[in-house]
mmCIF file of C-alpha atoms in Angstrom:
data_model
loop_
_atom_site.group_PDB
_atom_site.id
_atom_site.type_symbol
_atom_site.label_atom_id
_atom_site.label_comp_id
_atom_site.label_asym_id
_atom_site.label_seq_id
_atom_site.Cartn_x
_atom_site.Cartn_y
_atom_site.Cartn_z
ATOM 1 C CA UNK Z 1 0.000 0.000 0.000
ATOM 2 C CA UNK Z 2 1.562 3.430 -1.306
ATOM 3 C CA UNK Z 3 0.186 5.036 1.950
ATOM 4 C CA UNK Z 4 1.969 2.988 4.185
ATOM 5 C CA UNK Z 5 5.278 2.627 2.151
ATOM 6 C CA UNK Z 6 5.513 6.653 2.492
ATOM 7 C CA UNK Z 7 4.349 6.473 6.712
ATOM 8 C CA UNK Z 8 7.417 4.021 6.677
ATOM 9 C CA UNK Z 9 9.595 6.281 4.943
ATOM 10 C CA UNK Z 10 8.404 9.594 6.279
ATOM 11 C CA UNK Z 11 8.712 7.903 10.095
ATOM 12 C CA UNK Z 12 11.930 6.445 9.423
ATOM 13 C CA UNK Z 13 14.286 9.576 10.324
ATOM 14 C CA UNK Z 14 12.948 8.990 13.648
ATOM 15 C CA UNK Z 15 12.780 5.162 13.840
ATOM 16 C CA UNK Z 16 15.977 4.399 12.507
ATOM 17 C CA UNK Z 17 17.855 7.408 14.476
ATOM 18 C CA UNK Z 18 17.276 8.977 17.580
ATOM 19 C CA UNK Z 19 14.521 6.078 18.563
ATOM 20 C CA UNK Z 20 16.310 3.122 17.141
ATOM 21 C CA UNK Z 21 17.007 1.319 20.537
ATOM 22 C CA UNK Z 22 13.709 2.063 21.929
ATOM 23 C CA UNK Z 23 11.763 0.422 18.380
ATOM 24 C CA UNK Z 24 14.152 -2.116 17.850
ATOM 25 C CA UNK Z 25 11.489 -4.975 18.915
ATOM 26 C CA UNK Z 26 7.817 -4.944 20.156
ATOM 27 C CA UNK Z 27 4.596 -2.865 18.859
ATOM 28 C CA UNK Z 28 5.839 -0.959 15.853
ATOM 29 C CA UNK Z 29 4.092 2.584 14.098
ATOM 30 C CA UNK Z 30 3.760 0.769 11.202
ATOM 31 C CA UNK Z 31 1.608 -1.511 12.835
ATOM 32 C CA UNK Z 32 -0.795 0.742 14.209
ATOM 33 C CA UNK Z 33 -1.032 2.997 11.078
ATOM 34 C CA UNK Z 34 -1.917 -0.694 9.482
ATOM 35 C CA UNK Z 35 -4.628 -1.260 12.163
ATOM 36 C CA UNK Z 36 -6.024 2.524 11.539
ATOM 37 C CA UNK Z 37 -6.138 1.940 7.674
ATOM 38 C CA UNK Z 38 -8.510 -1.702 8.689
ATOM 39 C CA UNK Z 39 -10.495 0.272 10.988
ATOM 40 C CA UNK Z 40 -11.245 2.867 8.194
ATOM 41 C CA UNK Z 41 -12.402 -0.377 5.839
ATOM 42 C CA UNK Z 42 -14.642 -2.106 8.948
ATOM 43 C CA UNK Z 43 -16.602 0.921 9.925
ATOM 44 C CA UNK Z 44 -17.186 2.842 7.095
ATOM 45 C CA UNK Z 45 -20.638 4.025 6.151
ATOM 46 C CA UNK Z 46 -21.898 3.539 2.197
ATOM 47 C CA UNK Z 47 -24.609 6.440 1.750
ATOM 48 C CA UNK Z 48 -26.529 6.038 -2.021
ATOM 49 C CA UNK Z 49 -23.754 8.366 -3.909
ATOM 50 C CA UNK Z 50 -20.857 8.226 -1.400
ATOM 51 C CA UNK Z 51 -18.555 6.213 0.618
ATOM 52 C CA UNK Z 52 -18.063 7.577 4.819
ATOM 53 C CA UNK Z 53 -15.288 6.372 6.282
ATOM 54 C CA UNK Z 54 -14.522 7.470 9.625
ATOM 55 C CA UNK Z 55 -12.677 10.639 10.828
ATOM 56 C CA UNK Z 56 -11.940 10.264 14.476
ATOM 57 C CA UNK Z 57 -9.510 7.504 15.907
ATOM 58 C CA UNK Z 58 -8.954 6.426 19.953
ATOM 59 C CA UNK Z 59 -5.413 4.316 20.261
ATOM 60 C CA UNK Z 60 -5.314 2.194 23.014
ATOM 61 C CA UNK Z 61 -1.924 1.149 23.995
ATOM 62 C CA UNK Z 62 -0.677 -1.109 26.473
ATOM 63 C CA UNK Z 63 1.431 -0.285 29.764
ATOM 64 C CA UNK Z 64 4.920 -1.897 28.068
ATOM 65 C CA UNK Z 65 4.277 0.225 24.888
ATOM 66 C CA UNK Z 66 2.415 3.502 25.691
ATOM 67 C CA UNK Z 67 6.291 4.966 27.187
ATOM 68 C CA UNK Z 68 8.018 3.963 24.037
ATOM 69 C CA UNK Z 69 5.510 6.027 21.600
ATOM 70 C CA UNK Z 70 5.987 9.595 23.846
ATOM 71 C CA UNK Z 71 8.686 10.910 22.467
ATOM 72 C CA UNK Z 72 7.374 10.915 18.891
ATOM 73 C CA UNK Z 73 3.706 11.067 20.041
ATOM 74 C CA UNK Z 74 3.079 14.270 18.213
ATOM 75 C CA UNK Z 75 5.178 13.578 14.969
ATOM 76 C CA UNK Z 76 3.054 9.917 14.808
ATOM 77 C CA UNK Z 77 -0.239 11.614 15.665
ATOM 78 C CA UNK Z 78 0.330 14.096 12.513
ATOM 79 C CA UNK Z 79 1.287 11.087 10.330
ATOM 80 C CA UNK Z 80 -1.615 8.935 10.840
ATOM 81 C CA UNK Z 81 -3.895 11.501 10.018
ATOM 82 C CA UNK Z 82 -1.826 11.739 6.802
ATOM 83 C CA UNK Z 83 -2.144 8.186 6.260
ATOM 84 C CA UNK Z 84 -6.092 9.215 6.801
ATOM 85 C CA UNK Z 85 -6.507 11.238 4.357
ATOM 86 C CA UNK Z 86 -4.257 9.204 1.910
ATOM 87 C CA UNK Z 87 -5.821 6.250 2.581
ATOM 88 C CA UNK Z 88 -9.592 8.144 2.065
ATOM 89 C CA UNK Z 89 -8.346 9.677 -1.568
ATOM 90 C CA UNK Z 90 -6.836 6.279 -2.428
ATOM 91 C CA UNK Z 91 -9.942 4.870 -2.140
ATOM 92 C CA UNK Z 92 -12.414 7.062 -2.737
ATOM 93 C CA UNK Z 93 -14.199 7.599 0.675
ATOM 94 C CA UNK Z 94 -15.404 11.069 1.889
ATOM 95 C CA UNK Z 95 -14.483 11.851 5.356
ATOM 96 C CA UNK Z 96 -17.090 13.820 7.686
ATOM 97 C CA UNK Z 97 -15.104 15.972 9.437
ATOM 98 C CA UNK Z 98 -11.064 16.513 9.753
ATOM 99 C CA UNK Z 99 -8.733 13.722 10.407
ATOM 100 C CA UNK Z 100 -8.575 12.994 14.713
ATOM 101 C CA UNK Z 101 -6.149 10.973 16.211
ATOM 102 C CA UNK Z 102 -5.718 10.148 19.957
ATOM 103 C CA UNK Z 103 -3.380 7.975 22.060
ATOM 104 C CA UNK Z 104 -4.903 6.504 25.321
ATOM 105 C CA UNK Z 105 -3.239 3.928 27.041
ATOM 106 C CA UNK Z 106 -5.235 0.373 27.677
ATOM 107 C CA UNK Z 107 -4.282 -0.926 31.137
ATOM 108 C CA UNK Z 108 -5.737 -4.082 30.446
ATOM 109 C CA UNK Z 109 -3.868 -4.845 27.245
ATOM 110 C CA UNK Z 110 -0.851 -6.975 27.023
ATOM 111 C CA UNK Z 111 2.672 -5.886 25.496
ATOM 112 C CA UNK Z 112 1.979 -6.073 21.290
ATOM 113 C CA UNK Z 113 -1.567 -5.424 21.664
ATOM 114 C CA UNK Z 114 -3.740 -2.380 20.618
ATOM 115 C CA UNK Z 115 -6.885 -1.758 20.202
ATOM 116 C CA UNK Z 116 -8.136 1.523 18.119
ATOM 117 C CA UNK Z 117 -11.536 2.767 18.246
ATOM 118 C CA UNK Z 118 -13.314 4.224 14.852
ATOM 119 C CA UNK Z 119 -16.057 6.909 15.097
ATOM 120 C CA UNK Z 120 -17.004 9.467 12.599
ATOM 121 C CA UNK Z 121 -17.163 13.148 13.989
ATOM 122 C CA UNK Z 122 -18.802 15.648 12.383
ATOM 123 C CA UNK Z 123 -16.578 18.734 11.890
ATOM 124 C CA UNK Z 124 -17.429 22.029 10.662
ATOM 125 C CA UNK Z 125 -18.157 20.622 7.429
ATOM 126 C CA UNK Z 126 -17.755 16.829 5.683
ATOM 127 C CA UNK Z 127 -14.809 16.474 3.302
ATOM 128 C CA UNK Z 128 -16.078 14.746 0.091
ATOM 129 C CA UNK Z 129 -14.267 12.650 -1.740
ATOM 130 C CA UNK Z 130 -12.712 14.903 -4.138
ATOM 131 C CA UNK Z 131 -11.876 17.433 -1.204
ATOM 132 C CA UNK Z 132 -10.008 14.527 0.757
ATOM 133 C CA UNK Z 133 -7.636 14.137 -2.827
ATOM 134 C CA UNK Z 134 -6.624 17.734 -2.477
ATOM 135 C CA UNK Z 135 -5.760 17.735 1.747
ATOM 136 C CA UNK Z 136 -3.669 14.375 1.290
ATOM 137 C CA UNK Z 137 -2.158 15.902 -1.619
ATOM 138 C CA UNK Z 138 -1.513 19.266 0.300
ATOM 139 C CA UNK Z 139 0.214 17.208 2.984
ATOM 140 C CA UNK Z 140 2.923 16.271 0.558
ATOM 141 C CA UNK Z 141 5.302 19.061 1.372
ATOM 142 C CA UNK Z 142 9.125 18.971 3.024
ATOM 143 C CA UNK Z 143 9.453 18.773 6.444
ATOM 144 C CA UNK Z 144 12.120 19.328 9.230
ATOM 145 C CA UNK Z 145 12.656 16.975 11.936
ATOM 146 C CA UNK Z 146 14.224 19.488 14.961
ATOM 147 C CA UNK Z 147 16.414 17.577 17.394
ATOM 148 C CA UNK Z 148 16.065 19.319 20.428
ATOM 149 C CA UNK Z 149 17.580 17.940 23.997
ATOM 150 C CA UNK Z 150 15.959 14.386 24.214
ATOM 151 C CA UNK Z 151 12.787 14.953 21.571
ATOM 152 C CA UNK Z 152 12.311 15.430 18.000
ATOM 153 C CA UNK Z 153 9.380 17.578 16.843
ATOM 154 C CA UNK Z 154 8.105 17.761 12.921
ATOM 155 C CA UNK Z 155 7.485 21.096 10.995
ATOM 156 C CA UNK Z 156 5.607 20.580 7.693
ATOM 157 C CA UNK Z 157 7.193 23.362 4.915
ATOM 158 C CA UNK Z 158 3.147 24.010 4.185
ATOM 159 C CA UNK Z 159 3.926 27.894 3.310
ATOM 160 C CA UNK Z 160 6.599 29.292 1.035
ATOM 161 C CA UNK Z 161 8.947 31.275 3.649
ATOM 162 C CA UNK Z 162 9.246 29.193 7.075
ATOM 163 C CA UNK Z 163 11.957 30.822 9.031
ATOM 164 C CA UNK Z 164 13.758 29.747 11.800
ATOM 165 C CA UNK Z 165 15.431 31.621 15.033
ATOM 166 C CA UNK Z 166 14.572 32.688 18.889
ATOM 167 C CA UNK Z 167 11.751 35.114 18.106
ATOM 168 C CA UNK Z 168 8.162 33.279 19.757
ATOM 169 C CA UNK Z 169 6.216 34.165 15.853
ATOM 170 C CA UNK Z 170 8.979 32.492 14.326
ATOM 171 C CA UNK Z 171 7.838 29.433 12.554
ATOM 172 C CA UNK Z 172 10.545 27.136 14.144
ATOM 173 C CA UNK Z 173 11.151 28.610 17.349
ATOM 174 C CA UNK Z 174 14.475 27.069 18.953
ATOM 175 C CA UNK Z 175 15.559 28.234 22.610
ATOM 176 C CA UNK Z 176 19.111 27.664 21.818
ATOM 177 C CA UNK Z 177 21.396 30.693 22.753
ATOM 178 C CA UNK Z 178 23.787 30.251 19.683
ATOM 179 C CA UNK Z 179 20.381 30.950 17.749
ATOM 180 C CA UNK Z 180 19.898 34.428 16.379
ATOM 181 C CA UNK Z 181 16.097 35.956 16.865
ATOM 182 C CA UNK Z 182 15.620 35.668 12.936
ATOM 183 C CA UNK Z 183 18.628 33.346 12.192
ATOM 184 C CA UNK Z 184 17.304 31.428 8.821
ATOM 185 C CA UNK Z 185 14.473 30.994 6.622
ATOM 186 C CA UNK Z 186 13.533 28.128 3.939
ATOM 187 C CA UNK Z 187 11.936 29.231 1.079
ATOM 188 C CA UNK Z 188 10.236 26.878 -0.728
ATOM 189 C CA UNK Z 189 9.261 27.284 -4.788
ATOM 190 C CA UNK Z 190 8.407 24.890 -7.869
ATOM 191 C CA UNK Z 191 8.930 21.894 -5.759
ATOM 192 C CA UNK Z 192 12.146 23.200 -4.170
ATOM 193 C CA UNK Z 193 13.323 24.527 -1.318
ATOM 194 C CA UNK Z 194 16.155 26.878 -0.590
ATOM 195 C CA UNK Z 195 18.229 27.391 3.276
ATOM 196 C CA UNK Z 196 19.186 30.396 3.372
ATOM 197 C CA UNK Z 197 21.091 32.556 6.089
ATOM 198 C CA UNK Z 198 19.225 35.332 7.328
ATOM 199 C CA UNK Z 199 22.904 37.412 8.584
ATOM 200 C CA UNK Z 200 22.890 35.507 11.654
ATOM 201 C CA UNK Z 201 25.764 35.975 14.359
ATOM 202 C CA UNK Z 202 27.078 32.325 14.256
ATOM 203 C CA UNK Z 203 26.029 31.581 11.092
ATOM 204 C CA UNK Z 204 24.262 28.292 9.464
ATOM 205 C CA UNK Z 205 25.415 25.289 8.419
ATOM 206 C CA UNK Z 206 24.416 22.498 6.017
ATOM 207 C CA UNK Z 207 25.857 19.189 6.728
ATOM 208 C CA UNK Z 208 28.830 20.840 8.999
ATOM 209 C CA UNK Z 209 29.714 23.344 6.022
ATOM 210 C CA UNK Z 210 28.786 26.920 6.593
ATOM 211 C CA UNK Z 211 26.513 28.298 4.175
ATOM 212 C CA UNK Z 212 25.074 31.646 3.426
ATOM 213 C CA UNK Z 213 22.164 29.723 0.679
ATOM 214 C CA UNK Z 214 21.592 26.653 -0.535
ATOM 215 C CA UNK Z 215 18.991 24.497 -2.222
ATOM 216 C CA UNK Z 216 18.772 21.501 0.257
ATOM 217 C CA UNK Z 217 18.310 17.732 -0.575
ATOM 218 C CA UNK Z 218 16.727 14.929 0.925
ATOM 219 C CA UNK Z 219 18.644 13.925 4.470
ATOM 220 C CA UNK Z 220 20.769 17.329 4.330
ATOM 221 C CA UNK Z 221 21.081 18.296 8.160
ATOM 222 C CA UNK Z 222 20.825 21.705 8.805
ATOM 223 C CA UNK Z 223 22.954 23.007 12.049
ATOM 224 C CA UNK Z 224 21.710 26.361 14.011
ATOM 225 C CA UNK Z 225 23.411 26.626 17.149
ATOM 226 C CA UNK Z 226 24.058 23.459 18.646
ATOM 227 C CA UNK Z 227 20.705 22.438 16.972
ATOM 228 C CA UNK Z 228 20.840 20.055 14.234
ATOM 229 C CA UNK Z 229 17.489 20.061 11.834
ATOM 230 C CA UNK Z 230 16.827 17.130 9.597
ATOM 231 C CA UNK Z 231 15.161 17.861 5.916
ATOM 232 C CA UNK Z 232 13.275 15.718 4.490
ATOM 233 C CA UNK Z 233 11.070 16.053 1.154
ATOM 234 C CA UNK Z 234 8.531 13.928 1.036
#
């Protein structure tokens, strides 16, 4: 499933790096994602002209497994509601309100098990089928993974400027105090995006070369500070 190929890939920064001790046996994300995209399939509604698959989605967890997940709780909430909307354009299902994800933890399960919980919640207004295309398709932007202290946190490049520094509106804000207040901004155009340095005291560097701008690749690593930023394109 192309869906679940790109959760893999999109994940795997984090799986594969800072996490790779803590995922390197039991319940895996890929496994729940799989579980969400079965869910969607069981409980969806057929109406006469459309398909209503549902929207809203309590994880259940087990003691053993819940700790493991809380470091990258927020970057695997925002990915399986990507694999939501993917999964609902794939196939052709409307959605009733926006993607809703949730992690609870089950005291009664046992290590490995999971149990997820499919409702449909109406939002503001339903997302027909053709409307669930364009959001999974507007979720296919870069991204930066920041590694900050002992987390990792995931910025989508959804806008053409992001820019980076110590100022609170910036759009990565990064309490580091070798980060300028407006330090660097990625510009992204036509499918590419640019780093460039925004005249910053210590400067920026791309893959531990100091740059002034630079069109960035998949994997480049992107240093401000002491804080390194992963790219990724997806």
């Amino acid at each position: 499933m192309p869906n679940l190929r790109d959760f893999e890939r999109r994940l795997g920064g984090l799986v594969e790096g800072l996490f790779s001790k803590t995922f390197r046996s039991g319940l895996q994300p890929v496994e729940i994602a799989k579980r969400v995209v079965r869910e969607m399939d069981d409980a969806k509604q057929v109406a006469i002209n459309e398909v209503w698959a549902p929207n809203r989605f309590e994880i259940s967890l087990s003691e053993d497994d819940a700790p493991r997940f809380q470091q990258m709780e927020s970057a695997l909430v925002t990915e399986l509601k990507q694999v939501v909307l993917e999964t609902a354009a794939e196939r052709g299902w409307g959605l009733v309100g926006a993607p809703e994800v949730e992690l609870f933890i089950g005291h009664d399960l046992r290590k490995g098990d999971l149990e997820v919980e499919p409702s449909l919640v109406q939002g503001e207004e339903k997302v027909p089928p053709a409307a669930v295309a364009e959001a999974a398709e507007a979720g296919h932007h870069g991204e930066l993974l920041v590694h900050e202290a002992d987390s990792v946190h995931r910025v989508r490049l959804d806008k053409e400027i992001v820019t980076i520094g110590r100022l609170p509106e910036s759009d990565v804000t990064i309490e580091d105090k070798g980060v300028s207040r407006r330090h660097a901004q990625i510009r992204t155009k036509d499918g590419r995006s640019t780093l460039t340095d925004l005249g910053s005291t210590n400067g920026t560097k791309l893959n531990g070369q100091q740059v002034q701008s630079r069109p960035l690749s998949d994997g480049d690593r992107i240093t401000v500070g002491t804080t390194v930023i992963e790219y990724r394109r997806v």
